[in-house]
Amino acid sequence: MNTIITIGREFGSGGRELGRRLAQLMNFAYYDQEIVTEIARRTSFSEQYVDAVTSKTPIIAAPISIGRSFSFYPASDPMMSQTTEIFSLQCKILKENAEKSNCVIVGRCADDILKEMHPFRIFVYADAKSKFQRCREKADENEHLSDKELTQKMANVDKQRSRYYAYYTGHKWGDRLNYDLCINTTAIDIKDAAAAIAKMLD
Amino acid sequence: MNTIITIGREFGSGGRELGRRLAQLMNFAYYDQEIVTEIARRTSFSEQYVDAVTSKTPIIAAPISIGRSFSFYPASDPMMSQTTEIFSLQCKILKENAEKSNCVIVGRCADDILKEMHPFRIFVYADAKSKFQRCREKADENEHLSDKELTQKMANVDKQRSRYYAYYTGHKWGDRLNYDLCINTTAIDIKDAAAAIAKMLD
C-alpha cells in the first residue's frame, strides 16, 4: 500500500511549506491546489468557484451528524447539489491519487477521507505572533492589509477550515487525537522538521 | 545554553520510553524518578511520600490563578507547607540539573518551570486501546488488576497529572499550544520517533 501523508494546518503555520519539503525529500507526489484544478477540469465550474466551495462549509445549518448524508438535501436546491457534487468529486480524486502513488496531501479533510488507507496524519500549528509574521512575509504584493485586517483574515480562514472539517468529518479540527504528529512551527525549523519526518517514515 | 527536552505524557503512551531512548541517543542526562530520590535525600521525607506529593494536587481547592502563590497558605497548615516545600525544592533541583548539562526530563511540569531556558517540549499521547495494551504489557507481576480496574487506574493517573499541571502552571495539560511537538504513539514506533527527534535537535 502507498504511503500517504496528510497535512492539516493553521493558516500561516507553514504547513504547506512542510508538505512541499516532505514531498521533495521523499520523492512523493504533492497535492494541494492541484485537486481544485482537477475538479474544475472534470466539471463545468471555474477553479475560483471550486476553491470557494472546497474551503467553506455549506450555508445550510445542518447538524454535524447528518453532514455526510449527501442525499439529505432536496434535489431542488442547486447550490447544495453543486456543493455535494464538488465534495464527492474531491473524495474520488483524493482516492484515485492515493492509489496511484505515495503522496503528500495538504488540507481537504484528506486524513479522514482516506482513513481506510491509514495515512500518516500531521497537523501543523504555531503561536499567533509567529503565524502573523509568516503571513506578512508571504503576503501577495498586491494585498495591502492593515495589521488588524490581516489578523481578522487569519482568524476567518481558520474558522472556515475548522467548520469545514467538522461538517464533513464529524471531528474537531486540530484535536490531537485525529493526528499522528502535531508540530508547532513557532520554534521548530520547518526544513529540519521535514528532514526528521522523512527519516522517520522512510 | 544547554539543550533541555521535557516530556509530558499520558499514562501508558510510552513517554518514558521515548525519553530514555532520546537521552541515550543524544548522550543527555535523564531525569524522572531521580528528582524524587534527590528531594528525599535533601529532606526528611521518604521517597514514597515525595512521590505521592509530586503527583497529586494539594487537597485545598485554590483557584488556579493563585495556585502559584505559595505564601498564600497559613504557615499553620503543616500539610500545605510540606507540599509547598517539596514543590519549591523540585523547581530548584530541576533548574540545577538543567544548568548542569543537556538533559531529558519526564513530567514534573518541567516545560513550564524551565520555560526561561526554552526547553524543547514534547507531549506523548495515544488512543485508549493502545495505552491499555502497553499498560498490560508493562504491568508489575504483583499487580493483578481486572480490565476495569486498570482502565480506572489509567484514567485516575491522567486526571491527577492534568490537575497537577493546571494547578502549578495555570495551563491546560496536553493542550498542543504548550508543546513544540505532540506525538501519537498509537501508530508511530517509539524507537523511530526518538531517532527522528534526535536528528532534528542535533
Short mmCIF file of C-alpha atoms in Angstrom, two decimals:
data_model
loop_
_atom_site.label_atom_id
_atom_site.label_comp_id
_atom_site.label_asym_id
_atom_site.label_seq_id
_atom_site.Cartn_x
_atom_site.Cartn_y
_atom_site.Cartn_z
CA MET A 1 0.00 0.00 0.00
CA ASN A 2 1.23 3.50 -0.79
CA THR A 3 2.45 5.83 1.93
CA ILE A 4 0.05 8.74 2.23
CA ILE A 5 0.93 11.81 4.29
CA THR A 6 -1.87 14.26 5.06
CA ILE A 7 -1.30 17.72 6.43
CA GLY A 8 -3.85 19.79 8.31
CA ARG A 9 -2.58 23.25 9.17
CA GLU A 10 -3.43 26.54 10.75
CA PHE A 11 -3.23 29.50 8.37
CA GLY A 12 0.29 30.93 8.49
CA SER A 13 1.85 27.96 10.29
CA GLY A 14 3.93 26.82 7.32
CA GLY A 15 2.03 23.58 6.76
CA ARG A 16 2.17 23.94 3.00
CA GLU A 17 5.93 24.51 3.10
CA LEU A 18 6.35 21.42 5.27
CA GLY A 19 4.27 19.41 2.80
CA ARG A 20 6.28 20.56 -0.21
CA ARG A 21 9.58 19.84 1.50
CA LEU A 22 8.41 16.39 2.59
CA ALA A 23 7.25 15.55 -0.93
CA GLN A 24 10.58 16.70 -2.37
CA LEU A 25 12.69 14.83 0.17
CA MET A 26 10.71 11.60 -0.16
CA ASN A 27 10.11 11.89 -3.89
CA PHE A 28 6.34 11.74 -3.30
CA ALA A 29 3.58 13.33 -5.38
CA TYR A 30 2.24 16.56 -3.85
CA TYR A 31 -1.40 17.62 -3.94
CA ASP A 32 -2.90 20.87 -2.76
CA GLN A 33 -4.28 23.34 -5.31
CA GLU A 34 -3.86 20.54 -7.88
CA ILE A 35 -7.06 18.96 -6.54
CA VAL A 36 -9.02 22.14 -7.24
CA THR A 37 -7.60 22.31 -10.77
CA GLU A 38 -8.59 18.70 -11.38
CA ILE A 39 -12.16 19.22 -10.08
CA ALA A 40 -12.54 22.25 -12.35
CA ARG A 41 -11.20 20.23 -15.30
CA ARG A 42 -13.77 17.49 -14.76
CA THR A 43 -16.74 19.81 -14.23
CA SER A 44 -18.13 22.99 -15.68
CA PHE A 45 -17.06 25.05 -12.66
CA SER A 46 -14.23 27.57 -12.60
CA GLU A 47 -11.19 26.98 -10.35
CA GLN A 48 -12.17 30.06 -8.38
CA TYR A 49 -15.65 28.70 -7.71
CA VAL A 50 -14.35 25.25 -6.77
CA ASP A 51 -11.79 26.85 -4.48
CA ALA A 52 -14.51 28.79 -2.68
CA VAL A 53 -16.75 25.74 -2.32
CA THR A 54 -13.97 23.45 -1.07
CA SER A 55 -12.91 25.81 1.67
CA LYS A 56 -16.27 26.87 3.01
CA THR A 57 -19.00 25.00 4.80
CA PRO A 58 -22.38 24.98 3.06
CA ILE A 59 -24.59 27.75 4.36
CA ILE A 60 -27.39 25.42 5.39
CA ALA A 61 -27.03 24.81 9.10
CA ALA A 62 -27.21 21.03 9.18
CA PRO A 63 -26.17 19.17 12.33
CA ILE A 64 -22.74 17.56 12.06
CA SER A 65 -24.19 14.08 12.44
CA ILE A 66 -26.03 14.36 9.18
CA GLY A 67 -23.38 16.46 7.48
CA ARG A 68 -22.22 13.50 5.45
CA SER A 69 -25.63 12.33 4.28
CA PHE A 70 -25.48 13.99 0.93
CA SER A 71 -28.82 12.67 -0.19
CA PHE A 72 -30.50 14.56 2.63
CA TYR A 73 -30.87 17.78 0.69
CA PRO A 74 -33.68 18.25 -1.78
CA ALA A 75 -32.54 18.00 -5.37
CA SER A 76 -34.27 21.29 -5.94
CA ASP A 77 -31.54 23.21 -4.10
CA PRO A 78 -28.98 23.80 -6.87
CA MET A 79 -26.35 25.39 -4.61
CA MET A 80 -26.42 22.45 -2.21
CA SER A 81 -26.40 20.00 -5.05
CA GLN A 82 -23.29 21.64 -6.56
CA THR A 83 -21.53 21.63 -3.19
CA THR A 84 -22.30 17.95 -2.78
CA GLU A 85 -21.14 17.18 -6.30
CA ILE A 86 -17.87 19.00 -5.77
CA PHE A 87 -17.17 17.37 -2.40
CA SER A 88 -17.95 13.92 -3.79
CA LEU A 89 -15.64 14.54 -6.71
CA GLN A 90 -12.94 15.75 -4.34
CA CYS A 91 -13.21 12.46 -2.40
CA LYS A 92 -12.98 10.49 -5.63
CA ILE A 93 -9.90 12.38 -6.87
CA LEU A 94 -8.17 12.09 -3.49
CA LYS A 95 -8.69 8.32 -3.52
CA GLU A 96 -7.51 8.00 -7.12
CA ASN A 97 -4.35 9.96 -6.32
CA ALA A 98 -3.65 8.00 -3.14
CA GLU A 99 -3.99 4.74 -5.04
CA LYS A 100 -1.72 5.94 -7.82
CA SER A 101 1.47 6.59 -5.79
CA ASN A 102 2.98 7.69 -2.49
CA CYS A 103 1.87 11.25 -1.88
CA VAL A 104 1.54 14.27 0.40
CA ILE A 105 -1.88 15.93 0.51
CA VAL A 106 -2.44 19.31 2.14
CA GLY A 107 -5.86 20.03 3.67
CA ARG A 108 -9.17 18.87 2.13
CA CYS A 109 -10.10 16.54 5.03
CA ALA A 110 -7.80 14.01 3.37
CA ASP A 111 -6.87 12.49 6.76
CA ASP A 112 -10.49 11.44 7.24
CA ILE A 113 -11.47 10.76 3.63
CA LEU A 114 -8.52 8.40 3.20
CA LYS A 115 -8.65 6.87 6.67
CA GLU A 116 -9.00 3.35 5.32
CA MET A 117 -5.59 3.75 3.70
CA HIS A 118 -4.07 4.64 7.10
CA PRO A 119 -2.41 7.90 6.15
CA PHE A 120 0.26 9.46 8.34
CA ARG A 121 -1.66 12.46 9.66
CA ILE A 122 0.23 15.65 10.51
CA PHE A 123 -1.22 18.84 11.99
CA VAL A 124 0.89 22.00 11.79
CA TYR A 125 0.29 24.95 14.11
CA ALA A 126 2.10 27.89 15.68
CA ASP A 127 1.53 30.76 18.07
CA ALA A 128 -0.33 33.84 16.87
CA LYS A 129 2.75 36.08 16.58
CA SER A 130 4.71 33.59 14.52
CA LYS A 131 1.78 32.96 12.15
CA PHE A 132 1.22 36.69 11.70
CA GLN A 133 4.87 37.19 10.81
CA ARG A 134 4.85 34.36 8.28
CA CYS A 135 1.69 35.75 6.67
CA ARG A 136 3.26 39.19 6.38
CA GLU A 137 6.38 37.77 4.77
CA LYS A 138 4.43 35.68 2.28
CA ALA A 139 1.68 38.22 1.55
CA ASP A 140 0.83 38.99 -2.03
CA GLU A 141 2.41 42.27 -3.10
CA ASN A 142 -0.98 43.50 -4.22
CA GLU A 143 -2.60 42.70 -0.91
CA HIS A 144 -2.36 45.73 1.36
CA LEU A 145 -3.93 44.67 4.64
CA SER A 146 -3.55 46.53 7.90
CA ASP A 147 -2.39 44.53 10.91
CA LYS A 148 -5.96 44.39 12.13
CA GLU A 149 -7.29 43.26 8.75
CA LEU A 150 -4.63 40.57 8.43
CA THR A 151 -5.36 39.27 11.94
CA GLN A 152 -9.05 39.16 11.06
CA LYS A 153 -8.36 37.35 7.79
CA MET A 154 -6.21 34.75 9.58
CA ALA A 155 -8.94 34.12 12.15
CA ASN A 156 -11.56 33.82 9.41
CA VAL A 157 -9.59 31.31 7.35
CA ASP A 158 -9.02 29.07 10.38
CA LYS A 159 -12.67 29.36 11.40
CA GLN A 160 -13.69 28.24 7.90
CA ARG A 161 -11.23 25.33 7.98
CA SER A 162 -12.47 24.27 11.38
CA ARG A 163 -16.14 24.38 10.31
CA TYR A 164 -15.46 22.65 7.02
CA TYR A 165 -13.57 19.84 8.76
CA ALA A 166 -16.24 19.41 11.45
CA TYR A 167 -19.01 19.45 8.85
CA TYR A 168 -17.54 16.79 6.58
CA THR A 169 -15.75 14.56 9.09
CA GLY A 170 -17.75 14.98 12.31
CA HIS A 171 -14.45 15.54 14.16
CA LYS A 172 -12.78 18.52 15.75
CA TRP A 173 -10.19 20.19 13.54
CA GLY A 174 -6.78 20.33 15.23
CA ASP A 175 -7.73 17.90 18.01
CA ARG A 176 -4.51 15.94 18.54
CA LEU A 177 -6.36 12.63 18.72
CA ASN A 178 -7.11 12.94 15.00
CA TYR A 179 -3.42 13.19 14.10
CA ASP A 180 -0.24 11.15 14.44
CA LEU A 181 2.00 14.15 14.85
CA CYS A 182 1.29 17.78 15.76
CA ILE A 183 4.12 20.21 15.03
CA ASN A 184 4.38 23.69 16.50
CA THR A 185 6.45 25.68 13.99
CA THR A 186 6.92 28.64 16.35
CA ALA A 187 10.37 27.42 17.36
CA ILE A 188 10.93 24.44 15.05
CA ASP A 189 12.67 24.99 11.72
CA ILE A 190 10.40 23.56 9.02
CA LYS A 191 13.35 22.29 6.97
CA ASP A 192 14.64 20.32 9.98
CA ALA A 193 11.16 19.01 10.77
CA ALA A 194 10.69 17.80 7.19
CA ALA A 195 14.05 16.00 7.25
CA ALA A 196 13.21 14.33 10.58
CA ILE A 197 9.76 13.18 9.44
CA ALA A 198 11.16 11.90 6.16
CA LYS A 199 13.70 9.87 8.14
CA MET A 200 11.03 8.51 10.45
CA LEU A 201 8.74 7.40 7.62
CA ASP A 202 11.46 6.08 5.36
CA MET B 1 22.83 27.25 26.82
CA ASN B 2 22.11 23.57 27.39
CA THR B 3 19.52 21.72 25.33
CA ILE B 4 16.64 20.72 27.58
CA ILE B 5 13.97 18.29 26.39
CA THR B 6 10.83 18.00 28.51
CA ILE B 7 8.29 15.23 28.10
CA GLY B 8 4.68 15.39 29.20
CA ARG B 9 2.83 12.14 28.63
CA GLU B 10 -0.44 10.33 29.03
CA PHE B 11 -0.21 7.22 31.21
CA GLY B 12 0.59 4.23 29.01
CA SER B 13 1.60 6.26 25.97
CA GLY B 14 5.29 5.33 26.14
CA GLY B 15 6.52 8.83 27.01
CA ARG B 16 9.07 7.49 29.47
CA GLU B 17 10.45 5.06 26.88
CA LEU B 18 10.73 7.89 24.37
CA GLY B 19 12.57 9.99 26.96
CA ARG B 20 15.03 7.21 27.80
CA ARG B 21 15.75 6.49 24.15
CA LEU B 22 16.25 10.19 23.38
CA ALA B 23 18.65 10.57 26.31
CA GLN B 24 20.61 7.50 25.19
CA LEU B 25 20.78 8.55 21.54
CA MET B 26 21.80 12.13 22.34
CA ASN B 27 24.01 11.26 25.27
CA PHE B 28 21.93 13.54 27.52
CA ALA B 29 21.28 13.19 31.24
CA TYR B 30 17.86 11.68 32.03
CA TYR B 31 15.65 12.72 34.95
CA ASP B 32 12.41 11.19 36.07
CA GLN B 33 12.28 9.28 39.36
CA GLU B 34 15.78 10.69 40.03
CA ILE B 35 14.17 14.00 41.03
CA VAL B 36 12.08 12.27 43.68
CA THR B 37 15.16 10.49 45.05
CA GLU B 38 17.05 13.79 45.22
CA ILE B 39 14.18 15.58 47.02
CA ALA B 40 14.02 12.76 49.57
CA ARG B 41 17.80 12.92 50.02
CA ARG B 42 17.69 16.64 50.79
CA THR B 43 14.70 16.48 53.14
CA SER B 44 13.40 14.31 55.91
CA PHE B 45 10.67 12.83 53.69
CA SER B 46 10.61 9.30 52.31
CA GLU B 47 10.73 8.73 48.53
CA GLN B 48 7.24 7.26 48.73
CA TYR B 49 5.87 10.38 50.40
CA VAL B 50 7.63 12.72 47.96
CA ASP B 51 6.33 10.63 45.07
CA ALA B 52 2.77 10.97 46.32
CA VAL B 53 3.09 14.72 46.88
CA THR B 54 4.69 15.40 43.49
CA SER B 55 1.99 13.64 41.56
CA LYS B 56 -1.09 14.91 43.31
CA THR B 57 -2.63 18.32 43.57
CA PRO B 58 -2.95 19.68 47.11
CA ILE B 59 -6.38 18.97 48.52
CA ILE B 60 -7.19 22.61 49.24
CA ALA B 61 -9.32 23.87 46.41
CA ALA B 62 -7.48 27.03 45.47
CA PRO B 63 -8.25 28.76 42.19
CA ILE B 64 -5.63 28.16 39.53
CA SER B 65 -4.73 31.84 39.35
CA ILE B 66 -3.39 31.78 42.88
CA GLY B 67 -2.05 28.25 42.68
CA ARG B 68 1.48 29.52 42.39
CA SER B 69 1.38 31.98 45.27
CA PHE B 70 2.91 29.67 47.79
CA SER B 71 2.84 32.24 50.55
CA PHE B 72 -0.95 32.34 50.40
CA TYR B 73 -1.45 29.43 52.75
CA PRO B 74 -1.21 29.92 56.51
CA ALA B 75 2.00 28.58 57.97
CA SER B 76 -0.11 26.72 60.47
CA ASP B 77 -1.18 24.15 57.84
CA PRO B 78 1.66 21.62 58.02
CA MET B 79 0.45 19.51 55.06
CA MET B 80 0.27 22.53 52.77
CA SER B 81 3.59 23.78 54.00
CA GLN B 82 5.24 20.42 53.21
CA THR B 83 3.66 20.34 49.74
CA THR B 84 4.95 23.83 49.07
CA GLU B 85 8.41 22.96 50.36
CA ILE B 86 8.58 19.87 48.16
CA PHE B 87 7.37 21.68 45.03
CA SER B 88 9.83 24.54 45.61
CA LEU B 89 12.66 22.07 46.05
CA GLN B 90 11.58 20.24 42.90
CA CYS B 91 11.80 23.54 40.97
CA LYS B 92 15.25 24.19 42.41
CA ILE B 93 16.57 20.72 41.54
CA LEU B 94 15.12 20.90 38.02
CA LYS B 95 16.90 24.23 37.43
CA GLU B 96 20.17 22.94 38.87
CA ASN B 97 20.03 19.89 36.60
CA ALA B 98 19.13 21.91 33.54
CA GLU B 99 22.05 24.26 34.18
CA LYS B 100 24.44 21.37 34.70
CA SER B 101 24.15 19.66 31.29
CA ASN B 102 21.92 18.81 28.33
CA CYS B 103 19.09 16.67 29.63
CA VAL B 104 15.73 14.98 29.15
CA ILE B 105 13.18 15.49 31.93
CA VAL B 106 9.97 13.46 32.12
CA GLY B 107 6.91 15.06 33.74
CA ARG B 108 7.09 17.37 36.78
CA CYS B 109 5.81 20.49 34.95
CA ALA B 110 9.40 20.91 33.74
CA ASP B 111 8.24 22.50 30.48
CA ASP B 112 6.76 25.39 32.45
CA ILE B 113 9.23 25.55 35.35
CA LEU B 114 12.16 25.78 32.93
CA LYS B 115 10.44 27.98 30.35
CA GLU B 116 13.10 30.67 30.58
CA MET B 117 15.63 28.12 29.34
CA HIS B 118 13.43 27.46 26.25
CA PRO B 119 13.16 23.70 26.54
CA PHE B 120 12.03 21.57 23.61
CA ARG B 121 8.62 20.49 24.88
CA ILE B 122 7.19 17.14 23.79
CA PHE B 123 3.79 15.71 24.67
CA VAL B 124 3.24 11.98 24.12
CA TYR B 125 -0.25 10.51 23.78
CA ALA B 126 -2.08 7.57 22.23
CA ASP B 127 -5.54 6.15 21.79
CA ALA B 128 -7.18 4.33 24.71
CA LYS B 129 -6.72 0.81 23.28
CA SER B 130 -3.03 1.28 22.60
CA LYS B 131 -2.39 2.73 26.08
CA PHE B 132 -4.29 -0.11 27.73
CA GLN B 133 -2.23 -2.67 25.85
CA ARG B 134 1.06 -1.00 26.79
CA CYS B 135 -0.01 -0.86 30.46
CA ARG B 136 -0.89 -4.55 30.41
CA GLU B 137 2.47 -5.47 28.91
CA LYS B 138 4.43 -3.37 31.38
CA ALA B 139 2.33 -4.16 34.46
CA ASP B 140 4.07 -5.23 37.64
CA GLU B 141 3.84 -9.00 38.06
CA ASN B 142 2.40 -8.47 41.52
CA GLU B 143 -0.29 -6.14 40.27
CA HIS B 144 -3.38 -8.13 39.42
CA LEU B 145 -5.89 -5.63 38.09
CA SER B 146 -9.00 -6.51 36.17
CA ASP B 147 -9.54 -4.73 32.83
CA LYS B 148 -12.00 -2.43 34.54
CA GLU B 149 -9.61 -1.67 37.40
CA LEU B 150 -6.73 -0.97 35.03
CA THR B 151 -8.88 1.35 32.92
CA GLN B 152 -9.91 3.17 36.08
CA LYS B 153 -6.31 3.44 37.25
CA MET B 154 -5.21 4.86 33.90
CA ALA B 155 -7.97 7.46 33.99
CA ASN B 156 -7.08 8.42 37.57
CA VAL B 157 -3.38 8.87 36.85
CA ASP B 158 -4.09 11.15 33.89
CA LYS B 159 -6.67 13.09 35.88
CA GLN B 160 -4.06 13.67 38.61
CA ARG B 161 -1.44 14.73 36.06
CA SER B 162 -3.89 17.11 34.45
CA ARG B 163 -4.89 18.69 37.76
CA TYR B 164 -1.31 18.90 39.00
CA TYR B 165 -0.19 20.61 35.79
CA ALA B 166 -3.11 23.05 35.81
CA TYR B 167 -2.59 23.84 39.49
CA TYR B 168 1.12 24.63 39.25
CA THR B 169 1.35 26.13 35.76
CA GLY B 170 -2.08 27.67 35.18
CA HIS B 171 -2.17 25.94 31.77
CA LYS B 172 -4.10 23.05 30.31
CA TRP B 173 -2.20 19.77 30.35
CA GLY B 174 -1.89 18.27 26.87
CA ASP B 175 -3.01 21.45 25.09
CA ARG B 176 -0.87 21.46 21.97
CA LEU B 177 -0.09 25.17 22.30
CA ASN B 178 2.04 24.36 25.36
CA TYR B 179 4.27 21.97 23.40
CA ASP B 180 6.58 22.03 20.40
CA LEU B 181 5.74 18.52 19.31
CA CYS B 182 2.84 16.19 20.15
CA ILE B 183 3.38 12.55 19.24
CA ASN B 184 0.63 9.97 18.99
CA THR B 185 2.32 6.62 19.67
CA THR B 186 -0.71 4.58 18.55
CA ALA B 187 0.83 4.02 15.14
CA ILE B 188 4.31 5.52 15.49
CA ASP B 189 7.18 3.31 16.57
CA ILE B 190 8.82 4.97 19.58
CA LYS B 191 12.31 3.91 18.51
CA ASP B 192 11.82 5.58 15.11
CA ALA B 193 10.33 8.70 16.73
CA ALA B 194 13.30 9.01 19.10
CA ALA B 195 15.77 8.70 16.22
CA ALA B 196 13.89 11.35 14.21
CA ILE B 197 13.71 13.81 17.10
CA ALA B 198 17.37 13.26 17.94
CA LYS B 199 18.23 14.07 14.32
CA MET B 200 16.06 17.18 14.34
CA LEU B 201 17.59 18.56 17.55
CA ASP B 202 21.15 17.61 16.77
#
